[in-house]
């Protein structure tokens, strides 16, 4: 029985950290006072303590205590006993590298499949997919594998950006990059725009927030999915 | 005695493939009728034959024959005997993966250090750096290593983009991404804007084209370098 929030971004333009998700978070974590924070994505290279302090402020708003996974002597045990977990954004390569080096990828996956309520934003959402191969991040470290949690049967592209028709830049658009991914891989990709999130309850995956999402499947034209729709592949 | 053109992009806005580089290319490849094309970056997933045909058209303009490296029975030998080589853009992960799988990374590096005139654009420029870790590309395949040719003593960020002050997108800017690279790595990075290229002659590396380049060093403020300047670290 999976219970997940998989969000494109932690912060929407003009908003505060996680403020647009307050209601959904309160519902996801309703059965626990304490949530474990997975700080390894290190946005801007900040320390695990600094990052935990930042995220903890947003959790105070919903009356929850946030505890950094890095503070436990036995993080595997901590994940097994956890009643809630949140992975913040940053660099997906750094996050995935840390989860492998600390041997936490499998324990986290198992905990989520056993029903651990989990929230991810950005890099913390990327790792919910089959692989991290549709991240937008720079490969600033070399992880042992690109495989990730696979707690949803597709990949994500968070912070999805539509092509800008005014642009004179000749770098690839996001859509071109995902099409290139599909020359090498068969896994579907959901382009999740900022302010959008997925709510996973068991086998049901629902698109939430005001915006549509863009779905990419190998050999098909990309198509839009409406907010409120259930995602099926 | 290195002889290289390292260009941000193959095509500038409103232009044709390689047209802004015609003069510089003619000079680099002046001593050979035939140039070897390294097609492995597969932009948009096109075949090696298709990509070679596209690039060959631009070389016809300067009276040179372009031959795909994939057409040789012994590509290592082909690189040893080559009098010129050009690597086109596409996906840097795909390119680096192919160079390792085909055991061409070291032979290409050695040939360049022995004086093989080499041109790269985009992904083909990325691989000139110490590592491919400042690419903008998606990790659509998992290469055996991120280390690249190291024929220049720094990394590149091709298609360098300045932050857009109007943007409401919350994804990281290019400058933020490179700053995150420097939380994990000490290698300097040159952000090369489209229409810019580096001309390497022996130990001298000169910025060419109309625009400035942006230089990032660990622990320092980024700074701009003027066209015509020699790059030193």
JSON list of N, CA and C in Angstrom, two decimals, chain A residues 11 13 42-45 90-91 93 132-146 157 159 161 168-172 177-178 180-181 183-185 194, chain B residues 11 13 42-45 90-91 93 132-146 157 159 161 168-172 177-178 180-181 183-185 194:
[
{"chain": "A", "resi": 11, "resn": "UNK", "atom": "N", "xyz": [9.21, 24.72, -4.03]},
{"chain": "A", "resi": 11, "resn": "UNK", "atom": "CA", "xyz": [8.83, 26.12, -3.86]},
{"chain": "A", "resi": 11, "resn": "UNK", "atom": "C", "xyz": [8.28, 26.63, -5.18]},
{"chain": "A", "resi": 13, "resn": "UNK", "atom": "N", "xyz": [6.96, 29.88, -7.59]},
{"chain": "A", "resi": 13, "resn": "UNK", "atom": "CA", "xyz": [7.36, 31.28, -7.76]},
{"chain": "A", "resi": 13, "resn": "UNK", "atom": "C", "xyz": [6.54, 32.20, -6.84]},
{"chain": "A", "resi": 42, "resn": "UNK", "atom": "N", "xyz": [21.62, 17.94, -1.08]},
{"chain": "A", "resi": 42, "resn": "UNK", "atom": "CA", "xyz": [22.47, 19.11, -0.82]},
{"chain": "A", "resi": 42, "resn": "UNK", "atom": "C", "xyz": [22.34, 20.26, -1.82]},
{"chain": "A", "resi": 43, "resn": "UNK", "atom": "N", "xyz": [21.17, 20.89, -1.95]},
{"chain": "A", "resi": 43, "resn": "UNK", "atom": "CA", "xyz": [21.04, 22.00, -2.90]},
{"chain": "A", "resi": 43, "resn": "UNK", "atom": "C", "xyz": [22.04, 23.10, -2.58]},
{"chain": "A", "resi": 44, "resn": "UNK", "atom": "N", "xyz": [22.77, 23.55, -3.58]},
{"chain": "A", "resi": 44, "resn": "UNK", "atom": "CA", "xyz": [23.78, 24.58, -3.38]},
{"chain": "A", "resi": 44, "resn": "UNK", "atom": "C", "xyz": [24.93, 24.11, -2.51]},
{"chain": "A", "resi": 45, "resn": "UNK", "atom": "N", "xyz": [24.99, 22.79, -2.26]},
{"chain": "A", "resi": 45, "resn": "UNK", "atom": "CA", "xyz": [26.10, 22.25, -1.48]},
{"chain": "A", "resi": 45, "resn": "UNK", "atom": "C", "xyz": [25.95, 22.47, 0.03]},
{"chain": "A", "resi": 90, "resn": "UNK", "atom": "N", "xyz": [17.59, 19.15, -4.85]},
{"chain": "A", "resi": 90, "resn": "UNK", "atom": "CA", "xyz": [19.01, 19.48, -4.92]},
{"chain": "A", "resi": 90, "resn": "UNK", "atom": "C", "xyz": [19.56, 18.83, -6.16]},
{"chain": "A", "resi": 91, "resn": "UNK", "atom": "N", "xyz": [20.70, 18.18, -6.04]},
{"chain": "A", "resi": 91, "resn": "UNK", "atom": "CA", "xyz": [21.29, 17.52, -7.19]},
{"chain": "A", "resi": 91, "resn": "UNK", "atom": "C", "xyz": [21.01, 16.01, -7.12]},
{"chain": "A", "resi": 93, "resn": "UNK", "atom": "N", "xyz": [22.19, 13.51, -8.86]},
{"chain": "A", "resi": 93, "resn": "UNK", "atom": "CA", "xyz": [23.39, 12.65, -8.88]},
{"chain": "A", "resi": 93, "resn": "UNK", "atom": "C", "xyz": [23.98, 12.53, -7.48]},
{"chain": "A", "resi": 132, "resn": "UNK", "atom": "N", "xyz": [16.97, 7.60, -12.75]},
{"chain": "A", "resi": 132, "resn": "UNK", "atom": "CA", "xyz": [17.13, 9.05, -12.65]},
{"chain": "A", "resi": 132, "resn": "UNK", "atom": "C", "xyz": [17.51, 9.65, -14.00]},
{"chain": "A", "resi": 133, "resn": "UNK", "atom": "N", "xyz": [17.27, 8.90, -15.07]},
{"chain": "A", "resi": 133, "resn": "UNK", "atom": "CA", "xyz": [17.83, 9.29, -16.36]},
{"chain": "A", "resi": 133, "resn": "UNK", "atom": "C", "xyz": [17.09, 10.41, -17.08]},
{"chain": "A", "resi": 134, "resn": "UNK", "atom": "N", "xyz": [16.02, 10.93, -16.46]},
{"chain": "A", "resi": 134, "resn": "UNK", "atom": "CA", "xyz": [15.36, 12.10, -17.04]},
{"chain": "A", "resi": 134, "resn": "UNK", "atom": "C", "xyz": [15.43, 13.29, -16.10]},
{"chain": "A", "resi": 135, "resn": "UNK", "atom": "N", "xyz": [16.45, 13.31, -15.27]},
{"chain": "A", "resi": 135, "resn": "UNK", "atom": "CA", "xyz": [16.74, 14.47, -14.43]},
{"chain": "A", "resi": 135, "resn": "UNK", "atom": "C", "xyz": [17.26, 15.62, -15.30]},
{"chain": "A", "resi": 136, "resn": "UNK", "atom": "N", "xyz": [17.13, 16.84, -14.78]},
{"chain": "A", "resi": 136, "resn": "UNK", "atom": "CA", "xyz": [17.71, 18.02, -15.43]},
{"chain": "A", "resi": 136, "resn": "UNK", "atom": "C", "xyz": [19.07, 18.39, -14.84]},
{"chain": "A", "resi": 137, "resn": "UNK", "atom": "N", "xyz": [19.52, 17.62, -13.86]},
{"chain": "A", "resi": 137, "resn": "UNK", "atom": "CA", "xyz": [20.70, 18.04, -13.10]},
{"chain": "A", "resi": 137, "resn": "UNK", "atom": "C", "xyz": [22.01, 17.74, -13.81]},
{"chain": "A", "resi": 138, "resn": "UNK", "atom": "N", "xyz": [23.04, 18.44, -13.37]},
{"chain": "A", "resi": 138, "resn": "UNK", "atom": "CA", "xyz": [24.39, 18.21, -13.88]},
{"chain": "A", "resi": 138, "resn": "UNK", "atom": "C", "xyz": [25.00, 17.00, -13.18]},
{"chain": "A", "resi": 139, "resn": "UNK", "atom": "N", "xyz": [25.77, 16.20, -13.94]},
{"chain": "A", "resi": 139, "resn": "UNK", "atom": "CA", "xyz": [26.38, 15.00, -13.36]},
{"chain": "A", "resi": 139, "resn": "UNK", "atom": "C", "xyz": [27.64, 15.31, -12.54]},
{"chain": "A", "resi": 140, "resn": "UNK", "atom": "N", "xyz": [27.45, 16.02, -11.44]},
{"chain": "A", "resi": 140, "resn": "UNK", "atom": "CA", "xyz": [28.61, 16.55, -10.70]},
{"chain": "A", "resi": 140, "resn": "UNK", "atom": "C", "xyz": [29.31, 15.49, -9.85]},
{"chain": "A", "resi": 141, "resn": "UNK", "atom": "N", "xyz": [28.67, 14.35, -9.63]},
{"chain": "A", "resi": 141, "resn": "UNK", "atom": "CA", "xyz": [29.35, 13.16, -9.09]},
{"chain": "A", "resi": 141, "resn": "UNK", "atom": "C", "xyz": [28.93, 11.95, -9.92]},
{"chain": "A", "resi": 142, "resn": "UNK", "atom": "N", "xyz": [29.70, 10.85, -9.82]},
{"chain": "A", "resi": 142, "resn": "UNK", "atom": "CA", "xyz": [29.44, 9.64, -10.61]},
{"chain": "A", "resi": 142, "resn": "UNK", "atom": "C", "xyz": [28.83, 8.58, -9.70]},
{"chain": "A", "resi": 143, "resn": "UNK", "atom": "N", "xyz": [27.51, 8.38, -9.76]},
{"chain": "A", "resi": 143, "resn": "UNK", "atom": "CA", "xyz": [26.89, 7.38, -8.87]},
{"chain": "A", "resi": 143, "resn": "UNK", "atom": "C", "xyz": [27.13, 5.97, -9.39]},
{"chain": "A", "resi": 144, "resn": "UNK", "atom": "N", "xyz": [27.03, 4.95, -8.51]},
{"chain": "A", "resi": 144, "resn": "UNK", "atom": "CA", "xyz": [27.27, 3.57, -8.93]},
{"chain": "A", "resi": 144, "resn": "UNK", "atom": "C", "xyz": [26.23, 3.06, -9.93]},
{"chain": "A", "resi": 145, "resn": "UNK", "atom": "N", "xyz": [25.09, 3.70, -10.01]},
{"chain": "A", "resi": 145, "resn": "UNK", "atom": "CA", "xyz": [24.04, 3.27, -10.94]},
{"chain": "A", "resi": 145, "resn": "UNK", "atom": "C", "xyz": [23.08, 4.44, -11.13]},
{"chain": "A", "resi": 146, "resn": "UNK", "atom": "N", "xyz": [22.34, 4.42, -12.26]},
{"chain": "A", "resi": 146, "resn": "UNK", "atom": "CA", "xyz": [21.28, 5.42, -12.46]},
{"chain": "A", "resi": 146, "resn": "UNK", "atom": "C", "xyz": [19.91, 4.86, -12.02]},
{"chain": "A", "resi": 157, "resn": "UNK", "atom": "N", "xyz": [10.15, 13.88, -15.18]},
{"chain": "A", "resi": 157, "resn": "UNK", "atom": "CA", "xyz": [10.95, 15.06, -15.44]},
{"chain": "A", "resi": 157, "resn": "UNK", "atom": "C", "xyz": [10.33, 16.21, -14.63]},
{"chain": "A", "resi": 159, "resn": "UNK", "atom": "N", "xyz": [10.14, 19.99, -12.74]},
{"chain": "A", "resi": 159, "resn": "UNK", "atom": "CA", "xyz": [10.37, 21.34, -13.28]},
{"chain": "A", "resi": 159, "resn": "UNK", "atom": "C", "xyz": [10.18, 21.34, -14.80]},
{"chain": "A", "resi": 161, "resn": "UNK", "atom": "N", "xyz": [9.49, 22.13, -18.42]},
{"chain": "A", "resi": 161, "resn": "UNK", "atom": "CA", "xyz": [9.43, 23.44, -19.07]},
{"chain": "A", "resi": 161, "resn": "UNK", "atom": "C", "xyz": [8.97, 23.27, -20.51]},
{"chain": "A", "resi": 168, "resn": "UNK", "atom": "N", "xyz": [16.13, 32.08, -28.93]},
{"chain": "A", "resi": 168, "resn": "UNK", "atom": "CA", "xyz": [17.14, 31.98, -29.99]},
{"chain": "A", "resi": 168, "resn": "UNK", "atom": "C", "xyz": [18.26, 31.03, -29.57]},
{"chain": "A", "resi": 169, "resn": "UNK", "atom": "N", "xyz": [18.04, 30.36, -28.46]},
{"chain": "A", "resi": 169, "resn": "UNK", "atom": "CA", "xyz": [19.04, 29.44, -27.94]},
{"chain": "A", "resi": 169, "resn": "UNK", "atom": "C", "xyz": [18.96, 28.13, -28.72]},
{"chain": "A", "resi": 170, "resn": "UNK", "atom": "N", "xyz": [20.11, 27.58, -29.07]},
{"chain": "A", "resi": 170, "resn": "UNK", "atom": "CA", "xyz": [20.13, 26.39, -29.91]},
{"chain": "A", "resi": 170, "resn": "UNK", "atom": "C", "xyz": [20.32, 25.09, -29.11]},
{"chain": "A", "resi": 171, "resn": "UNK", "atom": "N", "xyz": [20.40, 25.19, -27.78]},
{"chain": "A", "resi": 171, "resn": "UNK", "atom": "CA", "xyz": [20.45, 23.97, -26.96]},
{"chain": "A", "resi": 171, "resn": "UNK", "atom": "C", "xyz": [19.13, 23.23, -27.07]},
{"chain": "A", "resi": 172, "resn": "UNK", "atom": "N", "xyz": [19.15, 21.95, -26.73]},
{"chain": "A", "resi": 172, "resn": "UNK", "atom": "CA", "xyz": [17.94, 21.13, -26.86]},
{"chain": "A", "resi": 172, "resn": "UNK", "atom": "C", "xyz": [16.83, 21.61, -25.92]},
{"chain": "A", "resi": 177, "resn": "UNK", "atom": "N", "xyz": [15.09, 16.53, -25.39]},
{"chain": "A", "resi": 177, "resn": "UNK", "atom": "CA", "xyz": [15.92, 15.69, -24.51]},
{"chain": "A", "resi": 177, "resn": "UNK", "atom": "C", "xyz": [15.18, 14.39, -24.14]},
{"chain": "A", "resi": 178, "resn": "UNK", "atom": "N", "xyz": [13.89, 14.51, -23.85]},
{"chain": "A", "resi": 178, "resn": "UNK", "atom": "CA", "xyz": [13.12, 13.32, -23.47]},
{"chain": "A", "resi": 178, "resn": "UNK", "atom": "C", "xyz": [12.94, 12.41, -24.69]},
{"chain": "A", "resi": 180, "resn": "UNK", "atom": "N", "xyz": [15.15, 12.06, -26.98]},
{"chain": "A", "resi": 180, "resn": "UNK", "atom": "CA", "xyz": [16.45, 11.38, -27.08]},
{"chain": "A", "resi": 180, "resn": "UNK", "atom": "C", "xyz": [16.54, 10.23, -26.05]},
{"chain": "A", "resi": 181, "resn": "UNK", "atom": "N", "xyz": [16.00, 10.46, -24.85]},
{"chain": "A", "resi": 181, "resn": "UNK", "atom": "CA", "xyz": [15.92, 9.38, -23.85]},
{"chain": "A", "resi": 181, "resn": "UNK", "atom": "C", "xyz": [15.20, 8.17, -24.45]},
{"chain": "A", "resi": 183, "resn": "UNK", "atom": "N", "xyz": [15.10, 7.22, -27.47]},
{"chain": "A", "resi": 183, "resn": "UNK", "atom": "CA", "xyz": [15.88, 6.47, -28.48]},
{"chain": "A", "resi": 183, "resn": "UNK", "atom": "C", "xyz": [16.70, 5.37, -27.81]},
{"chain": "A", "resi": 184, "resn": "UNK", "atom": "N", "xyz": [16.82, 5.44, -26.48]},
{"chain": "A", "resi": 184, "resn": "UNK", "atom": "CA", "xyz": [17.68, 4.50, -25.75]},
{"chain": "A", "resi": 184, "resn": "UNK", "atom": "C", "xyz": [16.92, 3.71, -24.70]},
{"chain": "A", "resi": 185, "resn": "UNK", "atom": "N", "xyz": [15.69, 4.12, -24.36]},
{"chain": "A", "resi": 185, "resn": "UNK", "atom": "CA", "xyz": [14.96, 3.54, -23.24]},
{"chain": "A", "resi": 185, "resn": "UNK", "atom": "C", "xyz": [13.47, 3.47, -23.55]},
{"chain": "A", "resi": 194, "resn": "UNK", "atom": "N", "xyz": [5.98, 22.83, -12.58]},
{"chain": "A", "resi": 194, "resn": "UNK", "atom": "CA", "xyz": [6.02, 23.39, -11.23]},
{"chain": "A", "resi": 194, "resn": "UNK", "atom": "C", "xyz": [4.61, 23.73, -10.77]},
{"chain": "B", "resi": 11, "resn": "UNK", "atom": "N", "xyz": [25.57, 25.21, -34.72]},
{"chain": "B", "resi": 11, "resn": "UNK", "atom": "CA", "xyz": [24.68, 26.06, -35.52]},
{"chain": "B", "resi": 11, "resn": "UNK", "atom": "C", "xyz": [24.27, 27.25, -34.68]},
{"chain": "B", "resi": 13, "resn": "UNK", "atom": "N", "xyz": [21.81, 30.71, -34.17]},
{"chain": "B", "resi": 13, "resn": "UNK", "atom": "CA", "xyz": [20.42, 31.04, -34.50]},
{"chain": "B", "resi": 13, "resn": "UNK", "atom": "C", "xyz": [20.34, 31.72, -35.87]},
{"chain": "B", "resi": 42, "resn": "UNK", "atom": "N", "xyz": [24.96, 11.13, -31.71]},
{"chain": "B", "resi": 42, "resn": "UNK", "atom": "CA", "xyz": [23.61, 10.83, -32.21]},
{"chain": "B", "resi": 42, "resn": "UNK", "atom": "C", "xyz": [22.52, 11.83, -31.82]},
{"chain": "B", "resi": 43, "resn": "UNK", "atom": "N", "xyz": [22.62, 13.10, -32.26]},
{"chain": "B", "resi": 43, "resn": "UNK", "atom": "CA", "xyz": [21.57, 14.07, -31.90]},
{"chain": "B", "resi": 43, "resn": "UNK", "atom": "C", "xyz": [20.21, 13.58, -32.38]},
{"chain": "B", "resi": 44, "resn": "UNK", "atom": "N", "xyz": [19.22, 13.61, -31.52]},
{"chain": "B", "resi": 44, "resn": "UNK", "atom": "CA", "xyz": [17.88, 13.14, -31.89]},
{"chain": "B", "resi": 44, "resn": "UNK", "atom": "C", "xyz": [17.84, 11.66, -32.20]},
{"chain": "B", "resi": 45, "resn": "UNK", "atom": "N", "xyz": [18.93, 10.93, -31.88]},
{"chain": "B", "resi": 45, "resn": "UNK", "atom": "CA", "xyz": [18.96, 9.49, -32.10]},
{"chain": "B", "resi": 45, "resn": "UNK", "atom": "C", "xyz": [19.20, 9.09, -33.56]},
{"chain": "B", "resi": 90, "resn": "UNK", "atom": "N", "xyz": [25.31, 16.40, -29.79]},
{"chain": "B", "resi": 90, "resn": "UNK", "atom": "CA", "xyz": [24.25, 15.43, -29.54]},
{"chain": "B", "resi": 90, "resn": "UNK", "atom": "C", "xyz": [24.18, 15.21, -28.05]},
{"chain": "B", "resi": 91, "resn": "UNK", "atom": "N", "xyz": [24.13, 13.96, -27.64]},
{"chain": "B", "resi": 91, "resn": "UNK", "atom": "CA", "xyz": [24.07, 13.67, -26.21]},
{"chain": "B", "resi": 91, "resn": "UNK", "atom": "C", "xyz": [25.45, 13.22, -25.72]},
{"chain": "B", "resi": 93, "resn": "UNK", "atom": "N", "xyz": [26.42, 11.90, -22.90]},
{"chain": "B", "resi": 93, "resn": "UNK", "atom": "CA", "xyz": [26.46, 10.58, -22.25]},
{"chain": "B", "resi": 93, "resn": "UNK", "atom": "C", "xyz": [26.57, 9.48, -23.31]},
{"chain": "B", "resi": 132, "resn": "UNK", "atom": "N", "xyz": [33.15, 15.17, -18.26]},
{"chain": "B", "resi": 132, "resn": "UNK", "atom": "CA", "xyz": [31.91, 15.63, -18.91]},
{"chain": "B", "resi": 132, "resn": "UNK", "atom": "C", "xyz": [30.91, 16.13, -17.87]},
{"chain": "B", "resi": 133, "resn": "UNK", "atom": "N", "xyz": [31.41, 16.44, -16.66]},
{"chain": "B", "resi": 133, "resn": "UNK", "atom": "CA", "xyz": [30.50, 16.67, -15.54]},
{"chain": "B", "resi": 133, "resn": "UNK", "atom": "C", "xyz": [29.83, 18.04, -15.54]},
{"chain": "B", "resi": 134, "resn": "UNK", "atom": "N", "xyz": [30.13, 18.87, -16.55]},
{"chain": "B", "resi": 134, "resn": "UNK", "atom": "CA", "xyz": [29.42, 20.15, -16.65]},
{"chain": "B", "resi": 134, "resn": "UNK", "atom": "C", "xyz": [28.63, 20.21, -17.96]},
{"chain": "B", "resi": 135, "resn": "UNK", "atom": "N", "xyz": [28.25, 19.06, -18.47]},
{"chain": "B", "resi": 135, "resn": "UNK", "atom": "CA", "xyz": [27.34, 18.99, -19.61]},
{"chain": "B", "resi": 135, "resn": "UNK", "atom": "C", "xyz": [25.93, 19.42, -19.20]},
{"chain": "B", "resi": 136, "resn": "UNK", "atom": "N", "xyz": [25.14, 19.82, -20.18]},
{"chain": "B", "resi": 136, "resn": "UNK", "atom": "CA", "xyz": [23.72, 20.13, -19.95]},
{"chain": "B", "resi": 136, "resn": "UNK", "atom": "C", "xyz": [22.83, 18.96, -20.31]},
{"chain": "B", "resi": 137, "resn": "UNK", "atom": "N", "xyz": [23.41, 17.85, -20.77]},
{"chain": "B", "resi": 137, "resn": "UNK", "atom": "CA", "xyz": [22.61, 16.77, -21.34]},
{"chain": "B", "resi": 137, "resn": "UNK", "atom": "C", "xyz": [21.98, 15.88, -20.28]},
{"chain": "B", "resi": 138, "resn": "UNK", "atom": "N", "xyz": [20.95, 15.17, -20.72]},
{"chain": "B", "resi": 138, "resn": "UNK", "atom": "CA", "xyz": [20.29, 14.19, -19.85]},
{"chain": "B", "resi": 138, "resn": "UNK", "atom": "C", "xyz": [21.09, 12.89, -19.84]},
{"chain": "B", "resi": 139, "resn": "UNK", "atom": "N", "xyz": [21.14, 12.23, -18.68]},
{"chain": "B", "resi": 139, "resn": "UNK", "atom": "CA", "xyz": [21.92, 10.99, -18.56]},
{"chain": "B", "resi": 139, "resn": "UNK", "atom": "C", "xyz": [21.17, 9.78, -19.13]},
{"chain": "B", "resi": 140, "resn": "UNK", "atom": "N", "xyz": [20.96, 9.78, -20.44]},
{"chain": "B", "resi": 140, "resn": "UNK", "atom": "CA", "xyz": [20.07, 8.77, -21.05]},
{"chain": "B", "resi": 140, "resn": "UNK", "atom": "C", "xyz": [20.74, 7.40, -21.20]},
{"chain": "B", "resi": 141, "resn": "UNK", "atom": "N", "xyz": [22.06, 7.36, -21.06]},
{"chain": "B", "resi": 141, "resn": "UNK", "atom": "CA", "xyz": [22.77, 6.07, -20.91]},
{"chain": "B", "resi": 141, "resn": "UNK", "atom": "C", "xyz": [23.79, 6.24, -19.78]},
{"chain": "B", "resi": 142, "resn": "UNK", "atom": "N", "xyz": [24.28, 5.10, -19.25]},
{"chain": "B", "resi": 142, "resn": "UNK", "atom": "CA", "xyz": [25.22, 5.12, -18.12]},
{"chain": "B", "resi": 142, "resn": "UNK", "atom": "C", "xyz": [26.62, 4.78, -18.63]},
{"chain": "B", "resi": 143, "resn": "UNK", "atom": "N", "xyz": [27.48, 5.79, -18.80]},
{"chain": "B", "resi": 143, "resn": "UNK", "atom": "CA", "xyz": [28.82, 5.51, -19.33]},
{"chain": "B", "resi": 143, "resn": "UNK", "atom": "C", "xyz": [29.72, 4.91, -18.24]},
{"chain": "B", "resi": 144, "resn": "UNK", "atom": "N", "xyz": [30.80, 4.20, -18.63]},
{"chain": "B", "resi": 144, "resn": "UNK", "atom": "CA", "xyz": [31.69, 3.58, -17.64]},
{"chain": "B", "resi": 144, "resn": "UNK", "atom": "C", "xyz": [32.43, 4.60, -16.77]},
{"chain": "B", "resi": 145, "resn": "UNK", "atom": "N", "xyz": [32.51, 5.84, -17.23]},
{"chain": "B", "resi": 145, "resn": "UNK", "atom": "CA", "xyz": [33.22, 6.89, -16.48]},
{"chain": "B", "resi": 145, "resn": "UNK", "atom": "C", "xyz": [32.76, 8.24, -17.01]},
{"chain": "B", "resi": 146, "resn": "UNK", "atom": "N", "xyz": [32.90, 9.27, -16.18]},
{"chain": "B", "resi": 146, "resn": "UNK", "atom": "CA", "xyz": [32.64, 10.65, -16.65]},
{"chain": "B", "resi": 146, "resn": "UNK", "atom": "C", "xyz": [33.92, 11.33, -17.11]},
{"chain": "B", "resi": 157, "resn": "UNK", "atom": "N", "xyz": [31.24, 24.35, -20.23]},
{"chain": "B", "resi": 157, "resn": "UNK", "atom": "CA", "xyz": [29.79, 24.32, -20.29]},
{"chain": "B", "resi": 157, "resn": "UNK", "atom": "C", "xyz": [29.39, 25.00, -21.61]},
{"chain": "B", "resi": 159, "resn": "UNK", "atom": "N", "xyz": [26.88, 26.00, -24.87]},
{"chain": "B", "resi": 159, "resn": "UNK", "atom": "CA", "xyz": [25.53, 26.61, -24.90]},
{"chain": "B", "resi": 159, "resn": "UNK", "atom": "C", "xyz": [25.29, 27.38, -23.59]},
{"chain": "B", "resi": 161, "resn": "UNK", "atom": "N", "xyz": [24.19, 29.76, -20.88]},
{"chain": "B", "resi": 161, "resn": "UNK", "atom": "CA", "xyz": [23.01, 30.64, -20.83]},
{"chain": "B", "resi": 161, "resn": "UNK", "atom": "C", "xyz": [23.07, 31.51, -19.59]},
{"chain": "B", "resi": 168, "resn": "UNK", "atom": "N", "xyz": [10.14, 32.94, -14.10]},
{"chain": "B", "resi": 168, "resn": "UNK", "atom": "CA", "xyz": [9.44, 32.50, -12.88]},
{"chain": "B", "resi": 168, "resn": "UNK", "atom": "C", "xyz": [9.69, 31.02, -12.61]},
{"chain": "B", "resi": 169, "resn": "UNK", "atom": "N", "xyz": [10.59, 30.43, -13.39]},
{"chain": "B", "resi": 169, "resn": "UNK", "atom": "CA", "xyz": [10.92, 29.02, -13.23]},
{"chain": "B", "resi": 169, "resn": "UNK", "atom": "C", "xyz": [11.83, 28.85, -12.03]},
{"chain": "B", "resi": 170, "resn": "UNK", "atom": "N", "xyz": [11.58, 27.82, -11.23]},
{"chain": "B", "resi": 170, "resn": "UNK", "atom": "CA", "xyz": [12.33, 27.64, -10.00]},
{"chain": "B", "resi": 170, "resn": "UNK", "atom": "C", "xyz": [13.47, 26.62, -10.14]},
{"chain": "B", "resi": 171, "resn": "UNK", "atom": "N", "xyz": [13.64, 26.04, -11.32]},
{"chain": "B", "resi": 171, "resn": "UNK", "atom": "CA", "xyz": [14.79, 25.16, -11.55]},
{"chain": "B", "resi": 171, "resn": "UNK", "atom": "C", "xyz": [16.08, 25.96, -11.44]},
{"chain": "B", "resi": 172, "resn": "UNK", "atom": "N", "xyz": [17.19, 25.27, -11.22]},
{"chain": "B", "resi": 172, "resn": "UNK", "atom": "CA", "xyz": [18.47, 25.94, -11.05]},
{"chain": "B", "resi": 172, "resn": "UNK", "atom": "C", "xyz": [18.91, 26.66, -12.34]},
{"chain": "B", "resi": 177, "resn": "UNK", "atom": "N", "xyz": [24.07, 25.65, -11.13]},
{"chain": "B", "resi": 177, "resn": "UNK", "atom": "CA", "xyz": [24.50, 24.26, -11.39]},
{"chain": "B", "resi": 177, "resn": "UNK", "atom": "C", "xyz": [26.03, 24.15, -11.35]},
{"chain": "B", "resi": 178, "resn": "UNK", "atom": "N", "xyz": [26.69, 25.14, -11.96]},
{"chain": "B", "resi": 178, "resn": "UNK", "atom": "CA", "xyz": [28.16, 25.10, -11.99]},
{"chain": "B", "resi": 178, "resn": "UNK", "atom": "C", "xyz": [28.71, 25.34, -10.58]},
{"chain": "B", "resi": 180, "resn": "UNK", "atom": "N", "xyz": [27.27, 24.34, -7.90]},
{"chain": "B", "resi": 180, "resn": "UNK", "atom": "CA", "xyz": [27.10, 23.03, -7.24]},
{"chain": "B", "resi": 180, "resn": "UNK", "atom": "C", "xyz": [28.21, 22.07, -7.66]},
{"chain": "B", "resi": 181, "resn": "UNK", "atom": "N", "xyz": [28.59, 22.11, -8.94]},
{"chain": "B", "resi": 181, "resn": "UNK", "atom": "CA", "xyz": [29.74, 21.30, -9.41]},
{"chain": "B", "resi": 181, "resn": "UNK", "atom": "C", "xyz": [30.97, 21.62, -8.55]},
{"chain": "B", "resi": 183, "resn": "UNK", "atom": "N", "xyz": [31.09, 22.50, -5.52]},
{"chain": "B", "resi": 183, "resn": "UNK", "atom": "CA", "xyz": [31.04, 21.97, -4.15]},
{"chain": "B", "resi": 183, "resn": "UNK", "atom": "C", "xyz": [31.64, 20.56, -4.10]},
{"chain": "B", "resi": 184, "resn": "UNK", "atom": "N", "xyz": [31.82, 19.95, -5.27]},
{"chain": "B", "resi": 184, "resn": "UNK", "atom": "CA", "xyz": [32.27, 18.56, -5.34]},
{"chain": "B", "resi": 184, "resn": "UNK", "atom": "C", "xyz": [33.58, 18.40, -6.12]},
{"chain": "B", "resi": 185, "resn": "UNK", "atom": "N", "xyz": [33.98, 19.44, -6.87]},
{"chain": "B", "resi": 185, "resn": "UNK", "atom": "CA", "xyz": [35.11, 19.32, -7.80]},
{"chain": "B", "resi": 185, "resn": "UNK", "atom": "C", "xyz": [35.91, 20.63, -7.83]},
{"chain": "B", "resi": 194, "resn": "UNK", "atom": "N", "xyz": [26.88, 30.49, -27.11]},
{"chain": "B", "resi": 194, "resn": "UNK", "atom": "CA", "xyz": [26.72, 30.14, -28.53]},
{"chain": "B", "resi": 194, "resn": "UNK", "atom": "C", "xyz": [27.31, 31.26, -29.39]}
]
